[in-house]
XYZ file of C-alpha atoms in Angstrom:
576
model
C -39.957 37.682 198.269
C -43.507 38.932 198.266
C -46.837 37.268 197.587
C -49.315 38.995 195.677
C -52.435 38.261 192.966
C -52.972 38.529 189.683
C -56.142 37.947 188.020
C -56.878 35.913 191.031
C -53.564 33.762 190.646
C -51.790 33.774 193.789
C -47.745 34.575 192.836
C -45.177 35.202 194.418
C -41.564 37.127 193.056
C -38.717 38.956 194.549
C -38.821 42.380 196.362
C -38.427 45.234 193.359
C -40.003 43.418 190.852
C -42.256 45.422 188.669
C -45.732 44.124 187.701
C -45.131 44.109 184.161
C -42.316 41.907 184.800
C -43.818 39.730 187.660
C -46.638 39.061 185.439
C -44.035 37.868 182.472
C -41.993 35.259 184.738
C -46.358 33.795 185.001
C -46.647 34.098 181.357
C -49.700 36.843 182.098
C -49.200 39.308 178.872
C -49.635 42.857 179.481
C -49.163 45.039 176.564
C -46.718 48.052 176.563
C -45.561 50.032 173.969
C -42.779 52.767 174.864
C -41.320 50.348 177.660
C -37.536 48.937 176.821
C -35.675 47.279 180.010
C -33.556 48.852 181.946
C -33.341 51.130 179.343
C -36.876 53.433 179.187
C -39.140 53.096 181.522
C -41.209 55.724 181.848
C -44.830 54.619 181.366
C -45.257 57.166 178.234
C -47.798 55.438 176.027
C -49.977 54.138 179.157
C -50.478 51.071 177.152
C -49.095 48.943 180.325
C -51.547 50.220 183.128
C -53.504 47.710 185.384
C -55.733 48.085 188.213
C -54.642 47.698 191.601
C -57.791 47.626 194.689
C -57.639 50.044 196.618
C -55.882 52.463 194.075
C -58.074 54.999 192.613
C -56.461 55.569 189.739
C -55.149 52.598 186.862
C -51.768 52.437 187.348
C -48.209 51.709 184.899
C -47.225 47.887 185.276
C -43.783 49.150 183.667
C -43.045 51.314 186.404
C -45.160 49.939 189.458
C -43.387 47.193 191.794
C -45.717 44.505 193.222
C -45.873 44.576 196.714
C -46.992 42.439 200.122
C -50.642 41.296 199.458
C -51.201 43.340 196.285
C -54.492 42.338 194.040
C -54.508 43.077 190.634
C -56.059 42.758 188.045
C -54.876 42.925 183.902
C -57.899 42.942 181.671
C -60.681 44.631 184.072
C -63.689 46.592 182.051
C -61.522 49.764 183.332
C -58.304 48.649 182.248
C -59.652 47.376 178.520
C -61.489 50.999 178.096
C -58.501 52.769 179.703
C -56.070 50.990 177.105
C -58.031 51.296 174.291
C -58.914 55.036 174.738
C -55.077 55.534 175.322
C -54.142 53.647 172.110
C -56.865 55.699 169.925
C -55.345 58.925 171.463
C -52.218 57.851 170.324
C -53.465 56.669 166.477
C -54.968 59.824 166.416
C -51.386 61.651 165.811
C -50.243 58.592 163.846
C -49.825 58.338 160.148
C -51.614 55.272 159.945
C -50.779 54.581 156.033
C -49.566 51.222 156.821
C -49.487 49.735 153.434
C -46.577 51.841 151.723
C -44.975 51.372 155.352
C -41.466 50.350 155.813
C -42.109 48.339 159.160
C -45.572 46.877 158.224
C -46.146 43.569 159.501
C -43.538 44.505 161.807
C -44.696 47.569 163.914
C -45.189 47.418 167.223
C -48.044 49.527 167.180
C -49.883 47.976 164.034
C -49.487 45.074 166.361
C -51.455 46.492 169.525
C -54.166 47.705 167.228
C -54.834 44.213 165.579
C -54.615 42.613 169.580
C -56.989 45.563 171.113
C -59.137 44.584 168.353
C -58.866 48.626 167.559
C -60.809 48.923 163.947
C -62.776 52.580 164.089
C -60.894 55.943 165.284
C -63.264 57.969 167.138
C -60.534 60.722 167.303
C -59.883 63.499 164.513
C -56.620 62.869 162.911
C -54.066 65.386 163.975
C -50.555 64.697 162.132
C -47.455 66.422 162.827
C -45.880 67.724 159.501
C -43.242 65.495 158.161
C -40.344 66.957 155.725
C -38.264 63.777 154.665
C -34.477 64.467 154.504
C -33.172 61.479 152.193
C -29.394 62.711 152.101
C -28.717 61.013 155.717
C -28.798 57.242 155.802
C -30.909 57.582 159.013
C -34.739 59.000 157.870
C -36.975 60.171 160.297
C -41.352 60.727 159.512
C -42.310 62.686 162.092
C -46.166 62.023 161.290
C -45.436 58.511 162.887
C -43.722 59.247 166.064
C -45.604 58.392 168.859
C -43.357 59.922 171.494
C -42.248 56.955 173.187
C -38.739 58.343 173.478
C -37.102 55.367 172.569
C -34.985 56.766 170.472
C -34.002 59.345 172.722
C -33.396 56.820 175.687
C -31.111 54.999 173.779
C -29.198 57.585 172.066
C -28.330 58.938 175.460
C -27.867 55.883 177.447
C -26.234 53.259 175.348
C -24.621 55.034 172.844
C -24.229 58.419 175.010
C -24.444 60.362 171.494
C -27.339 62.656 172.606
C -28.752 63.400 168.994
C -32.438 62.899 169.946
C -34.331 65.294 172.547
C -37.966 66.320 173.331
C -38.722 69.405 171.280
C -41.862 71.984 171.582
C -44.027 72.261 174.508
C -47.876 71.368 175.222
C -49.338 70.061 172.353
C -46.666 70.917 170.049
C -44.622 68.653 172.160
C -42.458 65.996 170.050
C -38.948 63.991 169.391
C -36.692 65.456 166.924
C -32.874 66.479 166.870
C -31.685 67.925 169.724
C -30.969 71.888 169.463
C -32.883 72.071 166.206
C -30.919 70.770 163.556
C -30.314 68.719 160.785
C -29.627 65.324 161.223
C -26.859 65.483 158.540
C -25.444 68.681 160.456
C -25.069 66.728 163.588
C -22.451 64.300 165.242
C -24.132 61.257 164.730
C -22.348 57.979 163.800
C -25.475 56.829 161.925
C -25.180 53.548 163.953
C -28.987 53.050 163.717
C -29.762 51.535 167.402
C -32.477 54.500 167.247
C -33.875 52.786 163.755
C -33.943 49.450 165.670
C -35.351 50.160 168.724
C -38.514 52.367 167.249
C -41.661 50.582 167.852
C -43.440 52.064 164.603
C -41.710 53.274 161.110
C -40.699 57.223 162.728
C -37.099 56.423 161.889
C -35.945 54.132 159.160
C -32.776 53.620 157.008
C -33.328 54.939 153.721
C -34.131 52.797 151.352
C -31.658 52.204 147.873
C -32.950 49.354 146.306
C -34.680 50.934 143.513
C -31.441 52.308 142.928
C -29.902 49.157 143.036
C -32.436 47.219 140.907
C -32.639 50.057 138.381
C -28.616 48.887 137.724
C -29.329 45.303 138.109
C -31.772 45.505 134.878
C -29.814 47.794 132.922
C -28.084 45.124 130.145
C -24.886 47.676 129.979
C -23.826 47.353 133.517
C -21.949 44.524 135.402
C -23.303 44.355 138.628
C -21.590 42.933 141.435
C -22.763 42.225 144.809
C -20.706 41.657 148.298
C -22.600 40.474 151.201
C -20.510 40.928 155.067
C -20.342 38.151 157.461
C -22.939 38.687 159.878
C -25.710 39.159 157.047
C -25.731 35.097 156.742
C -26.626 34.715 160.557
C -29.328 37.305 160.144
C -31.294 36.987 157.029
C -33.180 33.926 157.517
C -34.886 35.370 160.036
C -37.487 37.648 158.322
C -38.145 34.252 156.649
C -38.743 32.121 159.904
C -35.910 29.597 158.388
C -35.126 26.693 160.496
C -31.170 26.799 161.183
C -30.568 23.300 158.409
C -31.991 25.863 155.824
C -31.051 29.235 156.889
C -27.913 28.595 154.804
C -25.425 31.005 153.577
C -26.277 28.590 149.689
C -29.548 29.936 149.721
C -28.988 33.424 150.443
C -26.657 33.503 147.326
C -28.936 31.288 145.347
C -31.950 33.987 146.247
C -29.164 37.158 145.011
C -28.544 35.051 141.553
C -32.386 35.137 141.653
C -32.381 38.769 141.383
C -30.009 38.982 138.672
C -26.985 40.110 140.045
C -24.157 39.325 137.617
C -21.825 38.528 140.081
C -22.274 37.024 144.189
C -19.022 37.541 146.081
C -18.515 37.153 149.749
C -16.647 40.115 151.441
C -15.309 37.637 153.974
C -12.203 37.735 151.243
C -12.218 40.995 151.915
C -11.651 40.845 155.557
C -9.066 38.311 155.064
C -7.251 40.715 152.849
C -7.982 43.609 155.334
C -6.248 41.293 158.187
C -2.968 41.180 155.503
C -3.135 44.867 154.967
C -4.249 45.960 158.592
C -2.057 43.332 160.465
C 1.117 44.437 158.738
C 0.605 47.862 159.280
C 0.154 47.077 163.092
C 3.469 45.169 163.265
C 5.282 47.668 161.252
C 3.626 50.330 164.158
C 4.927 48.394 166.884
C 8.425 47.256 165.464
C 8.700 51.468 164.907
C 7.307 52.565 167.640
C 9.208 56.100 168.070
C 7.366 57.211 164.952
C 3.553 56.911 165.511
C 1.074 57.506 168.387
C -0.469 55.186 170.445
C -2.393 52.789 170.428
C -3.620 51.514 167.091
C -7.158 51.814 166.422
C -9.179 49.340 163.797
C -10.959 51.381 161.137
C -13.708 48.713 160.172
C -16.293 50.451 161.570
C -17.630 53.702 159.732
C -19.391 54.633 162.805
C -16.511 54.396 165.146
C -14.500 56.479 162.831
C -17.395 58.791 162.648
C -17.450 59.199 166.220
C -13.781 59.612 166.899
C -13.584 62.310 164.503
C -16.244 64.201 166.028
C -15.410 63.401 169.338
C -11.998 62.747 170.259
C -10.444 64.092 166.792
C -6.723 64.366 167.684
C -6.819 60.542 167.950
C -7.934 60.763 164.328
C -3.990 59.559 163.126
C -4.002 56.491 165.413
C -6.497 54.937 162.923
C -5.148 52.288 160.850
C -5.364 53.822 157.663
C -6.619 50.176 155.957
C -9.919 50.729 154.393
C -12.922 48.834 155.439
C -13.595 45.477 154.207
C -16.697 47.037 151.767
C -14.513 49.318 150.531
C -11.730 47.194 149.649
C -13.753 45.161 148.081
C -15.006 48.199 145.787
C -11.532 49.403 144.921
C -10.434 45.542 144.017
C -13.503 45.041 141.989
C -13.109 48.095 140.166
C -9.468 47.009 139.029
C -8.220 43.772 139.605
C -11.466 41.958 139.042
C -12.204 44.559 135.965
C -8.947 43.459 134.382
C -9.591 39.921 134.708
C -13.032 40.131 133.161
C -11.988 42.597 130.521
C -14.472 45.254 131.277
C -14.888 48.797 131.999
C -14.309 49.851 135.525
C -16.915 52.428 135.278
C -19.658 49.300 133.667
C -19.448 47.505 137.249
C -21.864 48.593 139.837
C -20.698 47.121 143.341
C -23.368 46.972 145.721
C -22.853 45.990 149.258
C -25.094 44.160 151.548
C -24.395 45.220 155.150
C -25.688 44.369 158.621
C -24.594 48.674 159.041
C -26.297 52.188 157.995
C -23.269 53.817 158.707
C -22.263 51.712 155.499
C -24.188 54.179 153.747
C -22.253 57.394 154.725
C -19.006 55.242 154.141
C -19.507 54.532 150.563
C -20.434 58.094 149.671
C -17.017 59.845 151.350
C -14.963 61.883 148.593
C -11.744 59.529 149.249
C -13.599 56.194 148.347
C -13.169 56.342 144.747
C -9.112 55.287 144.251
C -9.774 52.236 141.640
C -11.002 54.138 138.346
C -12.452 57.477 139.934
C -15.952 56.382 140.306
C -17.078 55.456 144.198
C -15.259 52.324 144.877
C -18.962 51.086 146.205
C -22.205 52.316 144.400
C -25.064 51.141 146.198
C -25.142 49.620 150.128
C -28.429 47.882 151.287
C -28.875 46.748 154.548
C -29.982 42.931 155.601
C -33.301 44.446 155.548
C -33.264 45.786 152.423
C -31.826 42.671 150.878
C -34.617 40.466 152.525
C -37.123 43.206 151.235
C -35.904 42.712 147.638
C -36.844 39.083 147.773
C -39.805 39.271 148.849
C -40.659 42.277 146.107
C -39.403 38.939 143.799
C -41.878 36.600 145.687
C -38.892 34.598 146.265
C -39.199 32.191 148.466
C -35.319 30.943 149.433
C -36.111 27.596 150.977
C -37.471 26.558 147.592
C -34.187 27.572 146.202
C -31.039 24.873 145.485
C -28.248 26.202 147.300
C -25.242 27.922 145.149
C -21.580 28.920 145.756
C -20.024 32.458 145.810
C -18.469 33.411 142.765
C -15.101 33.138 141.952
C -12.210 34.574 142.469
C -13.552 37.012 144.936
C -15.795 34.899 147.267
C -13.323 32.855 149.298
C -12.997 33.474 153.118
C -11.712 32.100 156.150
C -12.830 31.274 159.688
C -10.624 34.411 160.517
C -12.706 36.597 158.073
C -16.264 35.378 159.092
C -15.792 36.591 163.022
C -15.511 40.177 161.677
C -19.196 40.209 162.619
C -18.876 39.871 166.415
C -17.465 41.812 168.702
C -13.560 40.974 168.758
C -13.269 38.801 165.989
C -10.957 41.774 164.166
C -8.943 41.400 166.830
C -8.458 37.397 166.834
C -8.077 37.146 163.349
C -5.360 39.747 163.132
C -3.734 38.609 165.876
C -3.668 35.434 164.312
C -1.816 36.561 160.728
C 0.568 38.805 163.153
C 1.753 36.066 164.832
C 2.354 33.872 161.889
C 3.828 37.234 160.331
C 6.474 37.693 162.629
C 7.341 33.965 164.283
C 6.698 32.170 160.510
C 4.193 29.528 162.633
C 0.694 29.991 162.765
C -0.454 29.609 166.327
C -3.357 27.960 168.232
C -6.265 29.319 166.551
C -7.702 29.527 169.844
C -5.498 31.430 171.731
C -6.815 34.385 171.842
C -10.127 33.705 173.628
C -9.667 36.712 176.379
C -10.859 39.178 173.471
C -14.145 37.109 172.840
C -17.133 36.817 174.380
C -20.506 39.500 175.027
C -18.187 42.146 177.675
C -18.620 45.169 176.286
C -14.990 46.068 177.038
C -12.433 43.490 177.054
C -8.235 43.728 177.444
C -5.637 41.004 177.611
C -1.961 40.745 176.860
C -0.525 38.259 174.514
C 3.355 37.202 173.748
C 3.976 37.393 170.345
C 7.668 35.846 170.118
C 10.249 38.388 168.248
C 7.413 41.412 169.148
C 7.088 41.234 172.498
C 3.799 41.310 174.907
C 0.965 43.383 172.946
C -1.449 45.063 175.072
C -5.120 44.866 173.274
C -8.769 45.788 173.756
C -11.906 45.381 172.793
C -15.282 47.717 173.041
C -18.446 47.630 171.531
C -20.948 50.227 171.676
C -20.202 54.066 171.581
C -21.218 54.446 175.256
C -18.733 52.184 176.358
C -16.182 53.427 173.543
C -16.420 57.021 175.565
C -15.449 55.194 178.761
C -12.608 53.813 177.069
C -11.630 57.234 174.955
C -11.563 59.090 178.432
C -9.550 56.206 180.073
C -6.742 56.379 177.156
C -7.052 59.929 177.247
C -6.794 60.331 181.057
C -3.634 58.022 181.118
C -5.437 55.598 183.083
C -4.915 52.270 180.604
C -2.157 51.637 178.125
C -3.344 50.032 175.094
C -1.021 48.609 171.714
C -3.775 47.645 169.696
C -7.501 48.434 170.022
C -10.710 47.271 168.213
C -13.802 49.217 168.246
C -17.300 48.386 167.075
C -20.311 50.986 167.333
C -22.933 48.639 167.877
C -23.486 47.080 170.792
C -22.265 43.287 170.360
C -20.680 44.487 166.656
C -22.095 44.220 163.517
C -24.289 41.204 164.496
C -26.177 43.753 166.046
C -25.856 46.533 163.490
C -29.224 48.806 162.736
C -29.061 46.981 159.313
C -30.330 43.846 160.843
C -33.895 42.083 160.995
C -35.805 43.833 163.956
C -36.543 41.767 166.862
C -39.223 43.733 169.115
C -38.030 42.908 172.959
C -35.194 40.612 171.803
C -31.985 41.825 171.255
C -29.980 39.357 168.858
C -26.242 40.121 168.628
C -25.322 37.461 171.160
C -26.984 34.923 169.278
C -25.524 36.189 165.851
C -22.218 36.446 167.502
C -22.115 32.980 168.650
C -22.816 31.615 165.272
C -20.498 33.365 163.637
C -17.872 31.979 166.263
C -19.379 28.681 165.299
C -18.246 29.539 161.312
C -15.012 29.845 162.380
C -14.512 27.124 164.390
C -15.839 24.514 161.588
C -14.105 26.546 159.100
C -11.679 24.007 156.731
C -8.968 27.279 157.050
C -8.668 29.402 159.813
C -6.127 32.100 158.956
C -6.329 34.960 156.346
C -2.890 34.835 155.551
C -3.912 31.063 154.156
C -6.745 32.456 152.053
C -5.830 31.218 148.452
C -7.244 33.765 146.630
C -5.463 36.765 148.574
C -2.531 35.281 148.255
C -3.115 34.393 144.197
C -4.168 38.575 144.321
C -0.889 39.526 146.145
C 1.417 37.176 144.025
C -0.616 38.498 140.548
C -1.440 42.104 141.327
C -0.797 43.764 144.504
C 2.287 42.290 144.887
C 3.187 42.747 148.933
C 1.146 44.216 151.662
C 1.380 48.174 152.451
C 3.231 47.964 148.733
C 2.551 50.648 146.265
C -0.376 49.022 144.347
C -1.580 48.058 148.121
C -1.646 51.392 149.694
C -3.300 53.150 146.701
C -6.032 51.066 146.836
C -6.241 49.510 149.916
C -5.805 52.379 152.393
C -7.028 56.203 153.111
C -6.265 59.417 154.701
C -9.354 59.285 157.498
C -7.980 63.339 157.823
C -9.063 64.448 154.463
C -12.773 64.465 154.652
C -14.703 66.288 157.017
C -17.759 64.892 159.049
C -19.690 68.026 159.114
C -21.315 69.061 155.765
């Protein structure tokens, strides 16, 4: 331990603390800009810096570790003029058009400026140019990066992707794609971690809701909206809901509001993606001479992304069962289209996803096997959906709660964990067991593939299978270690679940933007909670997918099933 001051408070905090973080655990603020934990610290923006006697020079509280009888001092006449000057240098190459902003009222830097009590620029305006390339899912504005590498930092260190770099040199110095391309052109997964982590609005997911409520008010067109399990843990939050009303009621009450035809839950989705995806594992592992191994989960459009691009001969050990989304799509478009008596091409499904990578997912050439048409239209983030209500000045704790629509909007405990990391993985591990032994089993017995561990195995006894060796990874990083561990021989897998974003979708770079929090963990655990209160826990005792299998499909990975239920990840190419 070591004692030191700040602003005259005597402290004391372990060896290899750094100021910034001493002065937290006191609840002294110092404001920083470009500093993320253990993740970048690099003292870019200068917005952290503090005086310290007997140093000449202001230095980075980020960066700086208190020492034995340091004195220093956070708001001294130098260190208010230092930070100020430093935040007007930075506003000066800063498209400061905050009102047609994306992240307005949520921007780090909008933030500083209102706190530094910043209201004249003294600087001339220099703005980088800015050519906005809407066909990736991922949009950067280069006029409001403020170089705080972010994006970069965690690009390279959490999702090990490297698609961000420092470009230019001097004052043409600046973040863009690494070795001068085009985002679309690159290997990115379209995860979004950059989009979330970005203090200011420099890189966004684009924005489809004019698309979506250009359908929504066109009287010709059925519009039909699914929303994924780990958007109801999330939403509430860009409306500072308490937890009694941040219900899943009122989030369907505020999509009736918008006028929406049709509010379905894709949790019946995931159940019916256990059925399809389950049985094609067991008929893998009860034929094992014929396919490779192990069995990957294909939820995740930025997994598959990134095992295309970079591990691509593992490309046929992806279960070929769609996503959820887009099984919902190609069931809408038929089944549901029947039962309604309309026009496959009248319905517009639009998706509401935690994911950007959604995005890219809907728009692939083999997503359109119900009537020809993309099986999914439109996909808006949780953001965008939360953005569309308040457009509506709706205001969903006002609103009477309502039910999903039927038949599509039933779901099970099993289906709701879909959102956290593992939850694939219990819930078809679940409907395998009860496929094979008859029995369902303890809906709790397959804990070892919960929890936040990035990268989780276990084996479980599946009587009449055998032992099936499984894991679990979230976050590409991670998913690399794991590639090159399979690859190198040095672990044995049966069945393997992969999400992109750290923590899974409850962490997606769809989600509400926390600055300094991250939220997945939180998300996670209530989704865990869903399924643990949930009336049915197994998708194979989903009423509805079993009413859609006995009426239409007829058996899982049967004709009608594997037209519309699964694809050929080979037959589209991730490079344009």
């Amino acid at each position: 331990m070591v004692n030191f001051k700040i602003n005259d408070r005597d402290l004391t905090a372990a060896e290899g603390v750094t100021i910034l973080e001493a002065a937290e655990q006191a609840g002294i603020p110092i404001p920083h800009l470009c500093f993320l934990k253990e993740i970048n610290n690099i003292a870019a923006c200068r917005m952290c810096v503090v005086e310290v006697v007997g140093k000449e020079r202001l230095v980075p509280a980020c960066n700086t570790e208190v020492t034995e009888g340091m004195v220093i001092y956070t708001n001294s006449d130098r260190v208010r003029r230092a930070r100020r000057t430093n935040l007007r240098l930075i506003l000066s190459q800063h498209n400061s058009n905050c009102a047609v902003c994306i992240r307005s009222g949520n921007c780090e830097l909008q933030r500083l400026s209102r706190d530094l009590n910043i209201h004249y620029q003294p600087y001339e305006l220099q703005l980088e140019r800015s050519t906005v390339d809407l066909e990736a899912p991922v949009v950067r504005e280069a006029s409001k990066c403020i170089k705080c590498m972010r994006c970069v930092q965690i690009c390279d260190k959490v999702q090990g992707m490297h698609i961000w770099d420092v470009a230019g040199t001097g004052s043409r110095t600046t973040v863009d794609v690494s070795y001068n391309r085009f985002l679309k052109n690159t290997d990115c997964t379209f995860c979004g971690q950059c989009v979330t982590h970005c203090p200011t609005g420099a890189l966004t997911v684009r924005d489809d809701t004019n698309r979506v409520l250009q359908a929504v008010g066109d009287p010709d067109i059925v519009t039909v909206v699914q929303v994924a399990p780990a958007v109801r843990v999330a939403w509430a939050e860009a409306f500072d809901l308490p937890v009694e009303q941040a219900t899943t009621g009122r989030m369907v009450a505020a999509l009736k509001r918008i006028g929406f035809d049709y509010v379905f839950d894709t949790n019946f989705t995931a159940d019916l993606t256990i059925m399809e995806e389950g049985s094609e594992f067991l008929e893998r592992f009860t034929h094992k001479g014929k396919y490779r191994w192990p069995m990957f989960t294909s939820c995740c459009p930025g997994w598959v992304r990134f095992l295309k691009t970079q591990f691509p001969a593992y490309t046929q050990n992806l279960s070929t069962a769609k996503s959820p989304q887009q099984m919902f799509g190609a069931v809408a478009k038929s089944y549901f289209a029947e039962k309604i008596g309309v026009d496959p091409h009248k319905i517009y499904v639009v998706s509401i996803m935690p994911c950007s990578a959604k995005k890219t997912e809907c728009e692939l050439p083999t997503m359109n096997d119900a009537c020809g048409d993309p099986d999914v239209n439109a996909v808006l983030t949780t953001r965008e959906m939360c953005r569309m209500f308040c457009s509506d000045c709706i205001i969903p704790a006002d609103l009477e709660e309502a039910e999903f629509d039927s038949p599509l909007g039933t779901g099970t405990g099993a289906a709701v964990i879909f959102g956290a990391t593992g939850g694939v993985m219990d819930a078809a591990l679940r409907s395998a067991y009860y496929l094979v032994t008859g029995t369902n089993p303890d809906a709790d017995a397959f804990q070892k593939v919960r929890g936040d561990r990035p990268w989780k195995e276990a084996v479980f006894s599946i009587p009449g299978a055998g032992d099936v060796r499984v894991a679990v990874v979230s976050g590409l990083g991670n998913t690399r270690r794991l590639m090159e561990a399979i690859d190198g021989g040095e672990v044995v897998y049966d069945f393997v679940e992969v999400m992109a974003c750290p923590g899974g979708c409850a962490g997606g770079g769809g989600q509400p933007i926390h600055e300094g929090v991250e939220m997945a963990s939180h998300r996670g655990n209530q989704l865990w909670e869903m399924d643990a209160n949930a009336t049915v826990r197994f998708s194979h005792e989903n009423p509805d997918v079993y009413e859609l299998y006995r009426a239409y499909l007829k058996n899982p990975l049967g004709e009608k099933s594997h037209h519309l239920l699964h694809t050929d990840h080979t037959a589209w190419s991730v490079r344009k």
